mmCIF file of C-alpha atoms in Angstrom:
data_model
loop_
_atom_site.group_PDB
_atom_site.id
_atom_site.type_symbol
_atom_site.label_atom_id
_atom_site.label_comp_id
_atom_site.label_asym_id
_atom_site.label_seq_id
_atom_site.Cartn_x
_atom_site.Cartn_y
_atom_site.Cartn_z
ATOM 1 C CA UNK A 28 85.478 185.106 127.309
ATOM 2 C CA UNK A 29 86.423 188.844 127.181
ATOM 3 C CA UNK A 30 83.684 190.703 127.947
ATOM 4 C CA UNK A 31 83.248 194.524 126.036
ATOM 5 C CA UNK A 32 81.049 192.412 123.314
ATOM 6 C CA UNK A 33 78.621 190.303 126.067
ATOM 7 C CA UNK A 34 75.932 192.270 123.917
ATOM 8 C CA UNK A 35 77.268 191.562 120.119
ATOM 9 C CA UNK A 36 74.576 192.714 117.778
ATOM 10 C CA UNK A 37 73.075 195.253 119.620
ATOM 11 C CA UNK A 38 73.629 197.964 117.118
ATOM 12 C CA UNK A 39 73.887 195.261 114.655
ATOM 13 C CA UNK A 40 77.845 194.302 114.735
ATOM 14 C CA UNK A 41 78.328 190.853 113.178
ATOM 15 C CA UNK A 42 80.603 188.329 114.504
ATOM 16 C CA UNK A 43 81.229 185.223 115.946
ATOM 17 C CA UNK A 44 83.297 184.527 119.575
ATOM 18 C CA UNK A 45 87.053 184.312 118.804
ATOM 19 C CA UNK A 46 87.273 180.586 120.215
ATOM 20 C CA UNK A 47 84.514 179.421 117.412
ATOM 21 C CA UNK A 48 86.650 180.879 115.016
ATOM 22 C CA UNK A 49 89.461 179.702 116.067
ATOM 23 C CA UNK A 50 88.233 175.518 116.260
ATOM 24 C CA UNK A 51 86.630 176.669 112.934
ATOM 25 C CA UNK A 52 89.583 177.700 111.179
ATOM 26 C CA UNK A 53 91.359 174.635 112.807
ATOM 27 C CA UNK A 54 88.509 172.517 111.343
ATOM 28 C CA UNK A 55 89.402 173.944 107.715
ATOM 29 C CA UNK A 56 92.990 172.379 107.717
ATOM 30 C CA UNK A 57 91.133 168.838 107.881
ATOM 31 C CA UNK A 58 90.766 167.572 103.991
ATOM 32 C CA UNK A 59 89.633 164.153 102.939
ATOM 33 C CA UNK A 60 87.550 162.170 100.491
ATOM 34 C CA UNK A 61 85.734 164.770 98.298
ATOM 35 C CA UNK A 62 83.356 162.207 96.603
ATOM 36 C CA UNK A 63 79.987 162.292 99.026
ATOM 37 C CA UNK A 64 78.965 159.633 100.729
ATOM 38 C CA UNK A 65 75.536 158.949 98.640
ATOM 39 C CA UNK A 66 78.153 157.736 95.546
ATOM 40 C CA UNK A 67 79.648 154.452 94.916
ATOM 41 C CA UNK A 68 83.310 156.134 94.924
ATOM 42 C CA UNK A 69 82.823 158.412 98.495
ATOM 43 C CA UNK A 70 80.551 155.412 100.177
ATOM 44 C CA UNK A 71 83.766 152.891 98.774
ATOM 45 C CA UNK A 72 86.520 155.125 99.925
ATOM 46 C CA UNK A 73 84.825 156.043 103.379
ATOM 47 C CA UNK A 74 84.541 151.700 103.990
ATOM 48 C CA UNK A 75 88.016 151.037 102.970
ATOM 49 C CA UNK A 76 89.670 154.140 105.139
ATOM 50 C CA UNK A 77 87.237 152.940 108.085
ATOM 51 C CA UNK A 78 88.081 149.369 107.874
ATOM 52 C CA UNK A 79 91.619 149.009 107.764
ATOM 53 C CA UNK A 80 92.135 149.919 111.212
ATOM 54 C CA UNK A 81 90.642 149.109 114.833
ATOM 55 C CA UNK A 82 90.399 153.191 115.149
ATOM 56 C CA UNK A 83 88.029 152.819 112.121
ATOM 57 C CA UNK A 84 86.002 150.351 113.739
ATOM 58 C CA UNK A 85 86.100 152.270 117.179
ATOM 59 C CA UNK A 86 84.795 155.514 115.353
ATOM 60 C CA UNK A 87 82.479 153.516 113.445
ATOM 61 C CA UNK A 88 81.119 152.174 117.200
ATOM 62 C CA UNK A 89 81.134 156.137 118.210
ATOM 63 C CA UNK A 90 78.994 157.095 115.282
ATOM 64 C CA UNK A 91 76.519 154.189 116.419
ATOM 65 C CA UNK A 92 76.937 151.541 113.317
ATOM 66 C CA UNK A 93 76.526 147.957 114.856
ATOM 67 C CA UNK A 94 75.963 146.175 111.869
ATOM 68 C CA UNK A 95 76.661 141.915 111.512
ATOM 69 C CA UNK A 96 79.883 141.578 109.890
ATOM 70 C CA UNK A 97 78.364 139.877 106.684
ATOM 71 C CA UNK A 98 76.231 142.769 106.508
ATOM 72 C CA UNK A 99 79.950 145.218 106.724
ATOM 73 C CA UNK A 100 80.788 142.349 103.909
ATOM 74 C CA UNK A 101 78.187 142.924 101.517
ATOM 75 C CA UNK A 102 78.982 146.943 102.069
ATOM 76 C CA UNK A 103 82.723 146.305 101.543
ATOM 77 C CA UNK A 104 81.980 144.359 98.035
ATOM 78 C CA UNK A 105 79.464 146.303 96.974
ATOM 79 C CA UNK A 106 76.658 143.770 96.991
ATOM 80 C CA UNK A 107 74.513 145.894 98.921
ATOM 81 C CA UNK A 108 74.168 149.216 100.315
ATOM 82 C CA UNK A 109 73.574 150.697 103.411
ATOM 83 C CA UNK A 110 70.606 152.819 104.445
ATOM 84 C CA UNK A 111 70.697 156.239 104.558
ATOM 85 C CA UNK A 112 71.004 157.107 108.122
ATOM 86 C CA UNK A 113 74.026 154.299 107.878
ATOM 87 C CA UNK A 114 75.422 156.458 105.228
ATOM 88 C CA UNK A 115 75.306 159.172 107.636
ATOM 89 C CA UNK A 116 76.842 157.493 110.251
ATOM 90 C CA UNK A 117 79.234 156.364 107.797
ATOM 91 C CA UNK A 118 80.498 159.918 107.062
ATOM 92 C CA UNK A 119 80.097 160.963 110.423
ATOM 93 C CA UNK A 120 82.654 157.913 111.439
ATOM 94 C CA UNK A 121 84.791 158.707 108.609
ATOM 95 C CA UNK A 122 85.361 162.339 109.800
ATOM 96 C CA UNK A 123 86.007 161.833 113.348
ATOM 97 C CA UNK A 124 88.772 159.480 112.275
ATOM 98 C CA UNK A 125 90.412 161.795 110.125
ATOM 99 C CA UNK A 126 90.084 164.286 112.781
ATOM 100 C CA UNK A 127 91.649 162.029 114.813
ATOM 101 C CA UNK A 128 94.373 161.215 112.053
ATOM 102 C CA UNK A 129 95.190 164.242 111.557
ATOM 103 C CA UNK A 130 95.954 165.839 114.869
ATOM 104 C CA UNK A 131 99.278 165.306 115.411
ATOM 105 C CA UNK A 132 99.914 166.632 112.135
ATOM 106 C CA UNK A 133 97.899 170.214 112.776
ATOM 107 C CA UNK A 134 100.069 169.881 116.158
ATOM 108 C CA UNK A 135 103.120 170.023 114.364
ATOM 109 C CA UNK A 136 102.637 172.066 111.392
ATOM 110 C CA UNK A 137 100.739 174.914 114.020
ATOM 111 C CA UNK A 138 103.575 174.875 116.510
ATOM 112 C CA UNK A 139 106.409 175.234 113.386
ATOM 113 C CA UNK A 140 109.062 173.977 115.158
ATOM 114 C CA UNK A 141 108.688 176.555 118.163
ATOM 115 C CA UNK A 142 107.803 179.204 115.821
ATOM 116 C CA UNK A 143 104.326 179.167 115.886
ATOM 117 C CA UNK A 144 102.259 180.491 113.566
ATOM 118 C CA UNK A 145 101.191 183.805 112.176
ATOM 119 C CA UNK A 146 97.356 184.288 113.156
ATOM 120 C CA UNK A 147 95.478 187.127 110.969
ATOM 121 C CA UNK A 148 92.545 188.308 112.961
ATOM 122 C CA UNK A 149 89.758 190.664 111.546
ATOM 123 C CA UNK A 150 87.635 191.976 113.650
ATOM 124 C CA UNK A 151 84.192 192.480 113.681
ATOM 125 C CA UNK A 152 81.979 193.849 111.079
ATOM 126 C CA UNK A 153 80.893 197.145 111.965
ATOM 127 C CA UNK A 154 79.077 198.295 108.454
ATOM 128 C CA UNK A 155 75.871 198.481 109.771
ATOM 129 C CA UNK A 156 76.807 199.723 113.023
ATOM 130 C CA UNK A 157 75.848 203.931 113.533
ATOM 131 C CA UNK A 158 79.239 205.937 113.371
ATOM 132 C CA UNK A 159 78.736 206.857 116.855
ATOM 133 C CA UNK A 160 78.324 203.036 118.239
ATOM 134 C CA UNK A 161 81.546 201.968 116.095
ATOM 135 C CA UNK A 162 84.924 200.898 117.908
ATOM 136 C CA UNK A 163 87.905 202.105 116.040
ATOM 137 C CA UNK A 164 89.358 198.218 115.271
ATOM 138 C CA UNK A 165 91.763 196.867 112.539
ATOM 139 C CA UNK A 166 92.687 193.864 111.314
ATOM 140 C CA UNK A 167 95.573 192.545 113.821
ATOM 141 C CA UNK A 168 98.056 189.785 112.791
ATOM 142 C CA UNK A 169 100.333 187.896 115.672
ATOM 143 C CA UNK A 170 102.533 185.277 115.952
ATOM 144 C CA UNK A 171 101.154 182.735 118.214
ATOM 145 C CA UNK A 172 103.038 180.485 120.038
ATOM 146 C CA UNK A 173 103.053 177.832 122.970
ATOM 147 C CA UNK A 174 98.916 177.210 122.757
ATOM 148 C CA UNK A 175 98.289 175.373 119.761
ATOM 149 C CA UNK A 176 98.634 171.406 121.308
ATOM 150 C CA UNK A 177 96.007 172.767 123.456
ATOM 151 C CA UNK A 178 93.987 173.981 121.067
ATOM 152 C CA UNK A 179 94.241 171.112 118.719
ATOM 153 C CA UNK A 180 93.388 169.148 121.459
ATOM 154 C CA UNK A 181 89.961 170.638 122.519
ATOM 155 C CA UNK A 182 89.195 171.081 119.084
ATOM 156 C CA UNK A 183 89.313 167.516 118.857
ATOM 157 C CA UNK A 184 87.479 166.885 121.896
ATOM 158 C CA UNK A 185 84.831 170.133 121.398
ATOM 159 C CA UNK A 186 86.168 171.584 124.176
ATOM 160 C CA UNK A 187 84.643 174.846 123.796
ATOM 161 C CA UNK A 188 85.546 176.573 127.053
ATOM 162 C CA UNK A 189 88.821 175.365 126.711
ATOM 163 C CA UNK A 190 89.087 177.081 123.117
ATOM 164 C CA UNK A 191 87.260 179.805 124.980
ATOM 165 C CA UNK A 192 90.355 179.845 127.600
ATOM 166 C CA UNK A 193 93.058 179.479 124.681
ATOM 167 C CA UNK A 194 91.458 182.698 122.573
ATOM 168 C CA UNK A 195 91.734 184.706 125.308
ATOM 169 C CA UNK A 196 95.658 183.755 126.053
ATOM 170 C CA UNK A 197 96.396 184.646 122.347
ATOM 171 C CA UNK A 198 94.230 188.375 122.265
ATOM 172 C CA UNK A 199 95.753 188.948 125.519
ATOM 173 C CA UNK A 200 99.670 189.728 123.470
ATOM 174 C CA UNK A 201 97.347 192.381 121.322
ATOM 175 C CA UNK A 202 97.802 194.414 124.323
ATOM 176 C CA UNK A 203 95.111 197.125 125.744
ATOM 177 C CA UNK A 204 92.648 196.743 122.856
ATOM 178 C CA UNK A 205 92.662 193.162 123.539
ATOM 179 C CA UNK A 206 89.167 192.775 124.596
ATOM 180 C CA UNK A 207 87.883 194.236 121.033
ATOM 181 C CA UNK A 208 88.688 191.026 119.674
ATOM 182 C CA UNK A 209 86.767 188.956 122.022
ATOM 183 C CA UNK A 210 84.424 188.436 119.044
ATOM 184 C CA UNK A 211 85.919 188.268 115.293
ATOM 185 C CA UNK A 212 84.376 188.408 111.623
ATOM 186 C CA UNK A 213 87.247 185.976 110.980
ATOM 187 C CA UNK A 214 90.756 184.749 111.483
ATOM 188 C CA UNK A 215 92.855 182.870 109.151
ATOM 189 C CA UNK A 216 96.563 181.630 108.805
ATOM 190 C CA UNK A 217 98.725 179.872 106.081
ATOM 191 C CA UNK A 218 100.413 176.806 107.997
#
């Protein structure tokens, strides 16, 4: 990481590392069932979309649910329901799959045919930072190209010094001021 904020917060800047942002904003572009997992719709959706595939039953395995099969039977038609920490599991299972679903969609619509994508950064908030302690930094906005397989990639694997390693490529094209973004309030993009 780029190192002028090692001490963030010590006159009471608020931010967050620019590589958490960034798997967080990649996070964002994931949608799926809406309905939670404790009703009959989200708990029915979440079976069906898990167990149509083997990669549903292979996250399921990842999220720890070894259940009989007559027992994923009785889920599936409704004649019983599972626990609550299987319901967790559940929606834990259901999400990495759609992570995994959706990957090689993010990859493509990020990249933009070679394009890439245009990244809004905002830097840190300085508001209740003295005047004296403040760093003169604006929002920034750059097209970023050429990183974003890798960072969909250790997104999806939580891969954070990797997303780490990836930030600091893109806030390296800001140019001399780079390092003030080593730590962001936000960053955003419409892809």
């Amino acid at each position: 990481m780029a190192g002028r904020w090692m001490n963030l917060g010590q006159y009471n800047a608020n931010g967050v590392p620019g590589a958490d942002a960034l798997g967080n904003a990649i996070e964002n572009m994931v949608t799926g069932i809406a309905s939670p997992v404790d009703t009959e719709r989200g708990l029915a959706a979440r079976l069906r979309y898990l167990t149509t595939t083997d990669a549903g039953y292979e996250a399921m395995d990842r999220a720890g649910i070894h259940v009989s099969p007559r027992t994923l039977i009785a889920w599936l038609a409704e004649e019983r329901t599972p626990n609550r920490a299987n319901r967790t599991r559940l929606d834990a299972a259901y999400w990495d799959l759609r992570r995994r679903n959706v990957a090689a969609d993010l990859k493509h619509r990020l990249n933009n045919n070679g394009r890439g994508t245009r990244v809004e950064i905002n830097p840190v908030d300085q508001s209740e930072v003295e005047r004296k302690y403040r760093r003169d930094l604006a929002g920034r906005s750059i097209n970023v190209r050429g990183v974003w397989d890798r960072a969909v990639d250790a997104w999806l694997d939580d891969d954070a010094q990797e997303l780490d390693a990836i930030w600091d490529r893109i806030i390296e094209d800001l140019g001399s001021d780079y390092d003030g973004y080593s730590n962001v309030s936000s960053i955003g993009w419409a892809a």
